Amino acid sequence: MNEKKIITSKQKPKTATILPSEESKKVANTMWGGRFKDSPDVLMENINASIDFDQRLYIQDITASIAHCKMLVDQKILDTSAGKSIINGLKEIKNEIDKGSFEFKKSLEDIHLNIEGRLAEKIGDDAGRLHTARSRNDQVATDFKLWVRDAIDTLDEELKNFQTAILDQAEKNAGTIMPGFTHLQAAQPITVGHHLLAYVEMLGRDRGRLRDARARLNESPLGSAALAGTSFPINREQTARELGFDRPSANSMDAVSDRDFALEFLSTASITALHLSRLGEEIVIWCSAQFDFARLSDAFSTGSSIMPQKRNPDGAELVRGKSGRIIASLINLITVIKGLPMAYSKDLQEDKEPVFEAADSLSISIAVMTAMLKDMEFNVQNLKKAAESGFTTATDLADWMVRVLNIPFRKAHNIAGQMVSIAEEKGCRLDELSLAEMKAVEPKFTNDVFSVLGVEESVTSRNSFGGTAPQNVKNAIKKARERFL
């Protein structure tokens, strides 16, 4: 992750003027040469074109083309004058796209041919020399890897910011008591800080998966040409180094047909989206009137068109919903790739839209969740009251019998269950039972039992490594900041 960042994955053309088919028929065969005499049918033109969405690769395409051009000049495959003209022309084209004045032609199919076509308009025949020793197959694989790599770097930074927001809330609430749940039933008292730290760990694994995916994708396909390599004396190590890759890919057929990097990205994005969705679900529950554990400000709440009392956590709900789109993107690409023979097939044109959509959906989801976590206020009184209900210290009671009365845990568990039944019938908490009522079940009971039945005592006692004790939480927050930030 220490390489110089070359590209910006999120940058898109400011405008995208697509010339209508009839206006652009005259350039339909410019890039195909002498093999085709007639223009394609408009239906074929429409299904074949990807310029509507792969415009997003323009920075990557120009960056890789400049690296390729420099290498051709250094290897004396291209003369210096032509190389300089090509590079200057490519930089001018980038400025045109940045400003929104570039005309994208659907007849030229994709971003690669659109840029090459515009370069020809600018510098003439020398533009055709740029494609020496490369194919659109290795060109698009290189561009796409560059885009995904930069998207990974962007998302990693966004996830780090999200972890920071969670850690800040966890630190504020290191000693705030709440009920911990299993099966969405009150289980044991925990702290809010401990609960939130679980998500810090999840996001840490997500970031680790992103780094792993990045390391595996960081081989340059450029120079693999269509599938068999090239007869020109190119220097693939030079272009790999120029573009920040660790090395050139070892096999030209694999290089142009590989989309594992996109699948890994989507898989990691899907797992991350699931983690965000889980937290989104909890925020929805916490902000409900029935729980009233937390509150979002007006900035992150919406109302109802008919019910004036409503405060809806729509941001959390939308993040929860976005997970479906991201997972669908993964299934989309898996389905595209599952039956493809080696090497390149046009099916792979369908690889970019799901990746773009997943990256966009995940990025906005992370941003919204980060902002909501910063905004959220916890209802400390309600959280503690909820922790005190549901007999959440029953396990503490059983543990006390094992530790103090030397009763085997299974028997202690049974006795604690009887105590819960008695308290339930009386409509009181365990710590509100009298010692006499407890002794009626187990004569060995002493007044010391009341020292473990409060929720404060319960959370303080859970001081094993990774446990919920407030001091543990504070130590864990400090270590998490060292590990992840």
Coordinates of N, CA and C in Angstrom, one line a residue, residues 158-174 192-204 275-276 279 283 286 366 369-375 378 473 477 480-481 485:
E158 N -11.5 5.0 3.5 CA -12.8 5.2 4.0 C -13.2 4.3 5.2
L159 N -12.8 3.1 5.1 CA -13.0 2.1 6.2 C -12.2 2.5 7.4
K160 N -11.0 3.0 7.2 CA -10.2 3.5 8.4 C -10.9 4.6 9.1
N161 N -11.4 5.6 8.3 CA -12.2 6.7 8.9 C -13.4 6.2 9.7
F162 N -14.0 5.2 9.1 CA -15.2 4.6 9.8 C -14.8 3.9 11.1
Q163 N -13.7 3.2 11.1 CA -13.1 2.6 12.3 C -12.8 3.7 13.4
T164 N -12.3 4.8 12.9 CA -12.0 5.9 13.8 C -13.3 6.4 14.5
A165 N -14.3 6.6 13.7 CA -15.6 7.1 14.3 C -16.2 6.1 15.3
I166 N -16.1 4.8 15.0 CA -16.5 3.8 15.9 C -15.7 3.8 17.2
L167 N -14.4 3.9 17.1 CA -13.5 3.9 18.2 C -13.8 5.1 19.1
D168 N -14.1 6.2 18.5 CA -14.4 7.5 19.3 C -15.7 7.3 20.1
Q169 N -16.7 6.7 19.5 CA -17.9 6.4 20.2 C -17.7 5.3 21.3
A170 N -16.9 4.3 21.0 CA -16.6 3.3 22.0 C -15.9 3.8 23.2
E171 N -15.0 4.8 22.9 CA -14.3 5.4 24.0 C -15.2 6.2 24.9
K172 N -16.1 6.9 24.3 CA -17.1 7.7 25.0 C -18.0 6.8 25.9
N173 N -18.2 5.6 25.4 CA -19.2 4.7 26.1 C -18.5 3.4 26.6
A174 N -17.3 3.5 27.0 CA -16.5 2.3 27.4 C -17.2 1.7 28.7
V192 N -21.5 -0.6 25.9 CA -21.7 -0.1 24.5 C -20.3 -0.2 23.8
G193 N -19.3 0.2 24.5 CA -18.0 0.2 23.9 C -17.6 -1.1 23.4
H194 N -17.9 -2.2 24.2 CA -17.5 -3.5 23.8 C -18.3 -3.9 22.6
H195 N -19.6 -3.6 22.5 CA -20.4 -3.9 21.4 C -19.8 -3.3 20.1
L196 N -19.5 -2.0 20.2 CA -19.0 -1.3 19.0 C -17.6 -1.8 18.6
L197 N -16.8 -2.3 19.5 CA -15.5 -2.8 19.1 C -15.6 -4.0 18.3
A198 N -16.7 -4.8 18.4 CA -16.9 -5.9 17.5 C -16.9 -5.5 16.0
Y199 N -17.5 -4.3 15.7 CA -17.5 -3.9 14.4 C -16.1 -3.4 13.9
V200 N -15.4 -2.8 14.9 CA -14.0 -2.4 14.5 C -13.2 -3.7 14.0
E201 N -13.4 -4.8 14.7 CA -12.7 -6.0 14.3 C -13.2 -6.5 12.9
M202 N -14.5 -6.4 12.7 CA -15.0 -6.8 11.4 C -14.4 -6.0 10.3
L203 N -14.4 -4.7 10.5 CA -13.9 -3.8 9.5 C -12.4 -4.0 9.3
G204 N -11.7 -4.4 10.4 CA -10.3 -4.7 10.2 C -10.0 -5.9 9.3
H275 N -21.4 -6.6 6.8 CA -21.1 -6.0 8.1 C -21.8 -4.6 8.3
L276 N -21.8 -3.8 7.2 CA -22.5 -2.5 7.3 C -24.0 -2.8 7.5
L279 N -24.8 -3.7 11.1 CA -24.8 -2.5 12.0 C -26.0 -1.6 11.7
I283 N -28.9 -0.3 14.3 CA -29.2 1.1 14.5 C -30.7 1.3 14.3
W286 N -32.1 0.0 17.6 CA -31.8 0.9 18.7 C -32.6 2.2 18.7
I366 N -20.4 3.4 3.4 CA -19.4 3.7 4.4 C -19.5 5.1 4.9
M369 N -22.7 5.6 7.1 CA -22.5 4.9 8.4 C -21.5 5.7 9.3
T370 N -20.4 6.2 8.7 CA -19.5 7.0 9.4 C -20.1 8.2 10.0
A371 N -20.9 8.9 9.2 CA -21.5 10.1 9.7 C -22.6 9.8 10.7
M372 N -23.3 8.7 10.6 CA -24.4 8.4 11.6 C -23.7 8.0 12.9
L373 N -22.6 7.2 12.9 CA -22.0 6.9 14.1 C -21.5 8.1 14.9
K374 N -20.9 9.1 14.1 CA -20.5 10.3 14.8 C -21.7 11.1 15.4
D375 N -22.8 11.0 14.7 CA -24.0 11.7 15.1 C -24.8 11.1 16.3
F378 N -26.4 7.9 22.6 CA -26.9 6.7 23.3 C -27.7 7.2 24.5
V473 N -12.1 -2.7 27.8 CA -12.6 -1.9 26.6 C -11.6 -0.8 26.4
I477 N -9.4 -0.4 23.0 CA -9.5 0.8 22.1 C -8.1 1.3 21.8
A480 N -6.5 -1.1 19.4 CA -7.1 -1.0 18.1 C -6.6 0.2 17.3
R481 N -6.5 1.3 18.0 CA -6.0 2.5 17.3 C -4.6 2.3 16.8
L485 N -5.2 2.3 12.8 CA -5.2 3.7 12.4 C -3.8 4.2 12.1

